[in-house]
Amino acid sequence: MTPSPPTNLVTLDFANMASLVARLGWPSYRTRQILQWIYQHRIRDIAGMSNLSRKDRETLGHEAVVERLASSTLLQSVDGTRKFLFPLKDGLAVESVLIPDGERLTQCVSTQVGCTLDCGFCVTGQMGLKRNLKAHEIVDQILTVQDRLHRITSLVFMGMGEPLANFDELSEALTRLTDTDWGVGFPKRRITISTAGFSQRLHDVARLGVNLAVSLNASTAEQRDRLMPMMNRLHPLPDLLAACRAYPIPANRHLTFEYVLLSGENDSAEDAVRLSRLLRGIRCKINLIPFNEFPNSPFRRPADPVIATFQSILRQKGYDVFIRQNRGRDVWGACGQLGTLPARTAPAPLSTGT
Ligand code: SAH
């Protein structure tokens, strides 16, 4: 009989860890002790769990391991942005980006390898969905960055993939990241989930207690159909806006709408006016994201004055509007640049490390 492979403790949720502890005949407080070692002390070896007796560590070591993701490759941009490439066990890879901005340090996290959606302006969409990430593969992106002694101040689920298309694993990852007793203890109000528009899932996000960003990207249904065909077919613009209006925004918070600006497609003054009408009455801010180009991309970034005009029209209508800086473009780390294109010219990293 072949022995069963060891249990990887990072794959267990709280309930499964509690069952393991019960099966070993240990007191239930062991569950949180072990979880604290993994998520708060980030140990990679059961031998390091020093509040377990040597005998208990040996017992656990006979059937379990702590196996984190293999070491990541780092690409460092001239603007301070860092892109991490994580090799996964099945040979695929996933990317995460760390963006410093003054006192703030934002990590952009991925939830899928590739994406089911086909938004024409996004590299990840061009590669198709390879697979959903498991909760531990999502959490590991953050643990690895913390291992390198970075003090992350915000987490945005805006990396590869559509977070709400992998909701169960996302939700479990958030439990581990936000639990203050045994988890990483990251504050929920500093976490944002960005969706291309899964309207029926918005109330589930509200229950998670984190912030929501919606990638609107168009000012008419026809435009959205052209730019995000699959998404708009699944959840047409009117449904999405209705779900946003019904969204229970907590006091002192707001929804965020993202709008990728594509030259000659959705960047006219009329678009800005239409957008202001669509969002009327929703407590929100608007993030304009000038298009980040990629090889053979069918779109262009608008000229700066066009971007500025778009912003000022929305401001005159009373909205808080920000232009997202295009950070990390030289390492293919900016919005919409994560993933692999068949025809892509590999970037020459300015400096690499492991
Ligand atoms: N699937 C989720 C999260 C990933 S995309 C979503 O759609 O929200 C994160 C943001 O980057 C989205 O607002 C998206 O519209 C934007 N984006 C995608 N490709 C881009 C590109 N090439 N240039 C600029 N922004 C882009």
PDB file of N, CA and C and ligand atoms in Angstrom, residues 108-109 111-112 115 117 119-124 157-164 193-198 213-217 228 231 257-262 287 289-294 297 299 324 326 334-337, ligand 1:
ATOM      1  N   CYS A 108      -1.556  44.420  -5.527  1.00  0.00           N
ATOM      2  CA  CYS A 108      -2.587  44.013  -6.470  1.00  0.00           C
ATOM      3  C   CYS A 108      -2.511  42.492  -6.615  1.00  0.00           C
ATOM      4  N   VAL A 109      -3.598  41.812  -6.259  1.00  0.00           N
ATOM      5  CA  VAL A 109      -3.595  40.360  -6.083  1.00  0.00           C
ATOM      6  C   VAL A 109      -4.406  39.691  -7.201  1.00  0.00           C
ATOM      7  N   THR A 111      -6.651  36.321  -8.736  1.00  0.00           N
ATOM      8  CA  THR A 111      -7.554  35.273  -8.248  1.00  0.00           C
ATOM      9  C   THR A 111      -7.710  34.114  -9.229  1.00  0.00           C
ATOM     10  N   GLN A 112      -7.255  34.305 -10.455  1.00  0.00           N
ATOM     11  CA  GLN A 112      -7.333  33.239 -11.458  1.00  0.00           C
ATOM     12  C   GLN A 112      -6.056  33.280 -12.293  1.00  0.00           C
ATOM     13  N   CYS A 115      -8.383  34.322 -17.476  1.00  0.00           N
ATOM     14  CA  CYS A 115      -9.695  34.890 -17.163  1.00  0.00           C
ATOM     15  C   CYS A 115     -10.717  34.310 -18.127  1.00  0.00           C
ATOM     16  N   LEU A 117     -13.330  35.938 -19.041  1.00  0.00           N
ATOM     17  CA  LEU A 117     -13.907  37.043 -19.810  1.00  0.00           C
ATOM     18  C   LEU A 117     -13.017  37.354 -21.015  1.00  0.00           C
ATOM     19  N   CYS A 119     -12.540  40.692 -22.407  1.00  0.00           N
ATOM     20  CA  CYS A 119     -12.432  42.142 -22.610  1.00  0.00           C
ATOM     21  C   CYS A 119     -11.237  42.411 -23.537  1.00  0.00           C
ATOM     22  N   GLY A 120     -11.502  43.066 -24.655  1.00  0.00           N
ATOM     23  CA  GLY A 120     -10.490  43.185 -25.708  1.00  0.00           C
ATOM     24  C   GLY A 120      -9.300  44.045 -25.339  1.00  0.00           C
ATOM     25  N   PHE A 121      -9.420  44.822 -24.260  1.00  0.00           N
ATOM     26  CA  PHE A 121      -8.351  45.760 -23.894  1.00  0.00           C
ATOM     27  C   PHE A 121      -7.426  45.178 -22.827  1.00  0.00           C
ATOM     28  N   CYS A 122      -7.617  43.899 -22.469  1.00  0.00           N
ATOM     29  CA  CYS A 122      -6.878  43.332 -21.326  1.00  0.00           C
ATOM     30  C   CYS A 122      -6.108  42.086 -21.751  1.00  0.00           C
ATOM     31  N   VAL A 123      -4.824  42.039 -21.423  1.00  0.00           N
ATOM     32  CA  VAL A 123      -3.988  40.888 -21.775  1.00  0.00           C
ATOM     33  C   VAL A 123      -4.517  39.606 -21.136  1.00  0.00           C
ATOM     34  N   THR A 124      -4.900  39.692 -19.862  1.00  0.00           N
ATOM     35  CA  THR A 124      -5.345  38.477 -19.162  1.00  0.00           C
ATOM     36  C   THR A 124      -6.534  37.855 -19.896  1.00  0.00           C
ATOM     37  N   PHE A 157      -7.974  43.457  -5.205  1.00  0.00           N
ATOM     38  CA  PHE A 157      -8.126  42.233  -6.006  1.00  0.00           C
ATOM     39  C   PHE A 157      -8.433  42.665  -7.429  1.00  0.00           C
ATOM     40  N   MET A 158      -7.355  43.112  -8.092  1.00  0.00           N
ATOM     41  CA  MET A 158      -7.460  43.657  -9.448  1.00  0.00           C
ATOM     42  C   MET A 158      -6.394  43.060 -10.348  1.00  0.00           C
ATOM     43  N   GLY A 159      -5.821  41.924  -9.920  1.00  0.00           N
ATOM     44  CA  GLY A 159      -4.786  41.298 -10.738  1.00  0.00           C
ATOM     45  C   GLY A 159      -5.406  40.424 -11.808  1.00  0.00           C
ATOM     46  N   MET A 160      -4.757  39.300 -12.082  1.00  0.00           N
ATOM     47  CA  MET A 160      -5.275  38.428 -13.132  1.00  0.00           C
ATOM     48  C   MET A 160      -6.602  37.820 -12.698  1.00  0.00           C
ATOM     49  N   GLY A 161      -7.567  37.832 -13.638  1.00  0.00           N
ATOM     50  CA  GLY A 161      -8.813  37.114 -13.399  1.00  0.00           C
ATOM     51  C   GLY A 161      -9.944  37.983 -12.904  1.00  0.00           C
ATOM     52  N   GLU A 162     -11.106  37.334 -12.800  1.00  0.00           N
ATOM     53  CA  GLU A 162     -12.314  38.004 -12.324  1.00  0.00           C
ATOM     54  C   GLU A 162     -12.619  37.441 -10.929  1.00  0.00           C
ATOM     55  N   PRO A 163     -12.386  38.233  -9.878  1.00  0.00           N
ATOM     56  CA  PRO A 163     -12.538  37.713  -8.514  1.00  0.00           C
ATOM     57  C   PRO A 163     -13.891  37.057  -8.261  1.00  0.00           C
ATOM     58  N   LEU A 164     -14.964  37.629  -8.795  1.00  0.00           N
ATOM     59  CA  LEU A 164     -16.287  37.101  -8.462  1.00  0.00           C
ATOM     60  C   LEU A 164     -16.629  35.834  -9.249  1.00  0.00           C
ATOM     61  N   ILE A 193     -12.282  44.742  -3.767  1.00  0.00           N
ATOM     62  CA  ILE A 193     -12.479  43.729  -4.808  1.00  0.00           C
ATOM     63  C   ILE A 193     -13.013  44.428  -6.044  1.00  0.00           C
ATOM     64  N   SER A 194     -12.383  44.149  -7.167  1.00  0.00           N
ATOM     65  CA  SER A 194     -12.815  44.784  -8.410  1.00  0.00           C
ATOM     66  C   SER A 194     -13.484  43.744  -9.302  1.00  0.00           C
ATOM     67  N   THR A 195     -14.668  44.087  -9.803  1.00  0.00           N
ATOM     68  CA  THR A 195     -15.365  43.148 -10.696  1.00  0.00           C
ATOM     69  C   THR A 195     -15.666  43.808 -12.037  1.00  0.00           C
ATOM     70  N   ALA A 196     -15.639  42.971 -13.071  1.00  0.00           N
ATOM     71  CA  ALA A 196     -16.041  43.446 -14.391  1.00  0.00           C
ATOM     72  C   ALA A 196     -17.560  43.578 -14.480  1.00  0.00           C
ATOM     73  N   GLY A 197     -18.273  43.101 -13.443  1.00  0.00           N
ATOM     74  CA  GLY A 197     -19.714  43.359 -13.423  1.00  0.00           C
ATOM     75  C   GLY A 197     -20.633  42.179 -13.164  1.00  0.00           C
ATOM     76  N   PHE A 198     -20.228  41.253 -12.309  1.00  0.00           N
ATOM     77  CA  PHE A 198     -21.123  40.152 -11.958  1.00  0.00           C
ATOM     78  C   PHE A 198     -22.208  40.664 -11.010  1.00  0.00           C
ATOM     79  N   ALA A 213     -15.209  47.721  -6.181  1.00  0.00           N
ATOM     80  CA  ALA A 213     -14.972  48.553  -7.366  1.00  0.00           C
ATOM     81  C   ALA A 213     -15.605  47.844  -8.562  1.00  0.00           C
ATOM     82  N   VAL A 214     -16.244  48.607  -9.423  1.00  0.00           N
ATOM     83  CA  VAL A 214     -16.907  48.038 -10.598  1.00  0.00           C
ATOM     84  C   VAL A 214     -16.277  48.636 -11.852  1.00  0.00           C
ATOM     85  N   SER A 215     -15.827  47.752 -12.743  1.00  0.00           N
ATOM     86  CA  SER A 215     -15.199  48.229 -13.975  1.00  0.00           C
ATOM     87  C   SER A 215     -16.282  48.475 -15.013  1.00  0.00           C
ATOM     88  N   LEU A 216     -16.691  49.717 -15.123  1.00  0.00           N
ATOM     89  CA  LEU A 216     -17.803  50.060 -16.008  1.00  0.00           C
ATOM     90  C   LEU A 216     -17.314  50.175 -17.448  1.00  0.00           C
ATOM     91  N   ASN A 217     -16.320  51.016 -17.663  1.00  0.00           N
ATOM     92  CA  ASN A 217     -15.575  51.054 -18.922  1.00  0.00           C
ATOM     93  C   ASN A 217     -16.352  51.505 -20.147  1.00  0.00           C
ATOM     94  N   MET A 228     -16.573  44.720 -23.787  1.00  0.00           N
ATOM     95  CA  MET A 228     -16.590  43.603 -22.814  1.00  0.00           C
ATOM     96  C   MET A 228     -17.734  42.674 -23.188  1.00  0.00           C
ATOM     97  N   MET A 231     -19.002  39.780 -20.724  1.00  0.00           N
ATOM     98  CA  MET A 231     -19.532  40.323 -19.470  1.00  0.00           C
ATOM     99  C   MET A 231     -20.884  40.974 -19.698  1.00  0.00           C
ATOM    100  N   PHE A 257     -16.047  53.300  -9.261  1.00  0.00           N
ATOM    101  CA  PHE A 257     -16.222  52.872 -10.647  1.00  0.00           C
ATOM    102  C   PHE A 257     -14.911  53.085 -11.381  1.00  0.00           C
ATOM    103  N   GLU A 258     -14.494  52.043 -12.086  1.00  0.00           N
ATOM    104  CA  GLU A 258     -13.296  52.167 -12.913  1.00  0.00           C
ATOM    105  C   GLU A 258     -13.730  52.324 -14.360  1.00  0.00           C
ATOM    106  N   TYR A 259     -12.943  53.106 -15.066  1.00  0.00           N
ATOM    107  CA  TYR A 259     -13.296  53.394 -16.463  1.00  0.00           C
ATOM    108  C   TYR A 259     -12.001  53.488 -17.244  1.00  0.00           C
ATOM    109  N   VAL A 260     -11.723  52.441 -18.033  1.00  0.00           N
ATOM    110  CA  VAL A 260     -10.498  52.444 -18.830  1.00  0.00           C
ATOM    111  C   VAL A 260     -10.728  53.363 -20.032  1.00  0.00           C
ATOM    112  N   LEU A 261      -9.833  54.310 -20.231  1.00  0.00           N
ATOM    113  CA  LEU A 261     -10.020  55.291 -21.310  1.00  0.00           C
ATOM    114  C   LEU A 261      -9.305  54.826 -22.572  1.00  0.00           C
ATOM    115  N   LEU A 262     -10.088  54.624 -23.632  1.00  0.00           N
ATOM    116  CA  LEU A 262      -9.569  54.113 -24.902  1.00  0.00           C
ATOM    117  C   LEU A 262      -9.799  55.179 -25.967  1.00  0.00           C
ATOM    118  N   ASN A 287     -12.481  56.163 -10.913  1.00  0.00           N
ATOM    119  CA  ASN A 287     -11.064  56.050 -11.278  1.00  0.00           C
ATOM    120  C   ASN A 287     -10.956  55.897 -12.781  1.00  0.00           C
ATOM    121  N   ILE A 289      -8.729  55.074 -15.896  1.00  0.00           N
ATOM    122  CA  ILE A 289      -7.478  54.347 -16.140  1.00  0.00           C
ATOM    123  C   ILE A 289      -7.109  54.499 -17.609  1.00  0.00           C
ATOM    124  N   PRO A 290      -6.174  55.408 -17.918  1.00  0.00           N
ATOM    125  CA  PRO A 290      -5.760  55.526 -19.322  1.00  0.00           C
ATOM    126  C   PRO A 290      -5.206  54.177 -19.784  1.00  0.00           C
ATOM    127  N   PHE A 291      -5.617  53.772 -20.969  1.00  0.00           N
ATOM    128  CA  PHE A 291      -5.274  52.450 -21.498  1.00  0.00           C
ATOM    129  C   PHE A 291      -3.765  52.194 -21.457  1.00  0.00           C
ATOM    130  N   ASN A 292      -3.388  51.036 -20.980  1.00  0.00           N
ATOM    131  CA  ASN A 292      -1.998  50.582 -21.034  1.00  0.00           C
ATOM    132  C   ASN A 292      -1.847  49.672 -22.237  1.00  0.00           C
ATOM    133  N   GLU A 293      -0.937  50.041 -23.096  1.00  0.00           N
ATOM    134  CA  GLU A 293      -0.820  49.293 -24.345  1.00  0.00           C
ATOM    135  C   GLU A 293      -0.066  47.987 -24.148  1.00  0.00           C
ATOM    136  N   PHE A 294      -0.300  47.051 -25.049  1.00  0.00           N
ATOM    137  CA  PHE A 294       0.461  45.796 -25.072  1.00  0.00           C
ATOM    138  C   PHE A 294       0.657  45.429 -26.538  1.00  0.00           C
ATOM    139  N   SER A 297      -2.039  45.393 -29.408  1.00  0.00           N
ATOM    140  CA  SER A 297      -3.310  45.790 -28.806  1.00  0.00           C
ATOM    141  C   SER A 297      -4.082  46.660 -29.802  1.00  0.00           C
ATOM    142  N   PHE A 299      -6.181  48.974 -29.247  1.00  0.00           N
ATOM    143  CA  PHE A 299      -6.591  50.281 -28.734  1.00  0.00           C
ATOM    144  C   PHE A 299      -5.393  51.176 -28.497  1.00  0.00           C
ATOM    145  N   ARG A 324      -5.800  57.180 -12.653  1.00  0.00           N
ATOM    146  CA  ARG A 324      -4.836  56.221 -12.112  1.00  0.00           C
ATOM    147  C   ARG A 324      -3.538  56.320 -12.896  1.00  0.00           C
ATOM    148  N   ASN A 326      -0.183  55.203 -14.491  1.00  0.00           N
ATOM    149  CA  ASN A 326       0.149  53.934 -15.137  1.00  0.00           C
ATOM    150  C   ASN A 326       1.473  53.445 -14.591  1.00  0.00           C
ATOM    151  N   ALA A 334       1.352  46.977 -15.210  1.00  0.00           N
ATOM    152  CA  ALA A 334       0.246  47.929 -15.057  1.00  0.00           C
ATOM    153  C   ALA A 334      -1.087  47.239 -15.334  1.00  0.00           C
ATOM    154  N   CYS A 335      -2.199  47.939 -15.018  1.00  0.00           N
ATOM    155  CA  CYS A 335      -3.546  47.389 -15.224  1.00  0.00           C
ATOM    156  C   CYS A 335      -3.666  46.826 -16.625  1.00  0.00           C
ATOM    157  N   GLY A 336      -4.168  45.609 -16.718  1.00  0.00           N
ATOM    158  CA  GLY A 336      -4.450  45.018 -18.017  1.00  0.00           C
ATOM    159  C   GLY A 336      -3.242  44.416 -18.697  1.00  0.00           C
ATOM    160  N   GLN A 337      -2.077  44.447 -18.042  1.00  0.00           N
ATOM    161  CA  GLN A 337      -0.869  43.925 -18.689  1.00  0.00           C
ATOM    162  C   GLN A 337      -0.398  42.601 -18.093  1.00  0.00           C
TER     163      GLN A 337
HETATM  164  N1  SAH B   1     -11.668  41.405 -13.627  1.00  0.00           N
HETATM  165  C1  SAH B   1     -11.638  42.481 -12.679  1.00  0.00           C
HETATM  166  C2  SAH B   1     -10.262  42.784 -12.111  1.00  0.00           C
HETATM  167  C3  SAH B   1      -9.089  42.828 -13.070  1.00  0.00           C
HETATM  168  S1  SAH B   1      -8.914  44.180 -14.173  1.00  0.00           S
HETATM  169  C4  SAH B   1     -12.243  43.734 -13.278  1.00  0.00           C
HETATM  170  O1  SAH B   1     -12.520  43.735 -14.483  1.00  0.00           O
HETATM  171  O2  SAH B   1     -12.480  44.695 -12.552  1.00  0.00           O
HETATM  172  C5  SAH B   1      -8.523  45.588 -13.195  1.00  0.00           C
HETATM  173  C6  SAH B   1      -8.845  46.902 -13.924  1.00  0.00           C
HETATM  174  O3  SAH B   1      -7.939  47.124 -15.026  1.00  0.00           O
HETATM  175  C7  SAH B   1     -10.247  46.932 -14.533  1.00  0.00           C
HETATM  176  O4  SAH B   1     -10.874  48.124 -14.166  1.00  0.00           O
HETATM  177  C8  SAH B   1      -9.989  46.926 -16.020  1.00  0.00           C
HETATM  178  O5  SAH B   1     -11.013  47.596 -16.711  1.00  0.00           O
HETATM  179  C9  SAH B   1      -8.665  47.623 -16.125  1.00  0.00           C
HETATM  180  N2  SAH B   1      -7.907  47.283 -17.337  1.00  0.00           N
HETATM  181  C10 SAH B   1      -7.868  46.105 -17.976  1.00  0.00           C
HETATM  182  N3  SAH B   1      -7.028  46.178 -19.045  1.00  0.00           N
HETATM  183  C11 SAH B   1      -6.516  47.430 -19.055  1.00  0.00           C
HETATM  184  C12 SAH B   1      -5.567  48.096 -19.878  1.00  0.00           C
HETATM  185  N4  SAH B   1      -4.975  47.474 -20.905  1.00  0.00           N
HETATM  186  N5  SAH B   1      -5.259  49.368 -19.582  1.00  0.00           N
HETATM  187  C13 SAH B   1      -5.833  49.990 -18.526  1.00  0.00           C
HETATM  188  N6  SAH B   1      -6.719  49.408 -17.704  1.00  0.00           N
HETATM  189  C14 SAH B   1      -7.069  48.140 -17.960  1.00  0.00           C
END
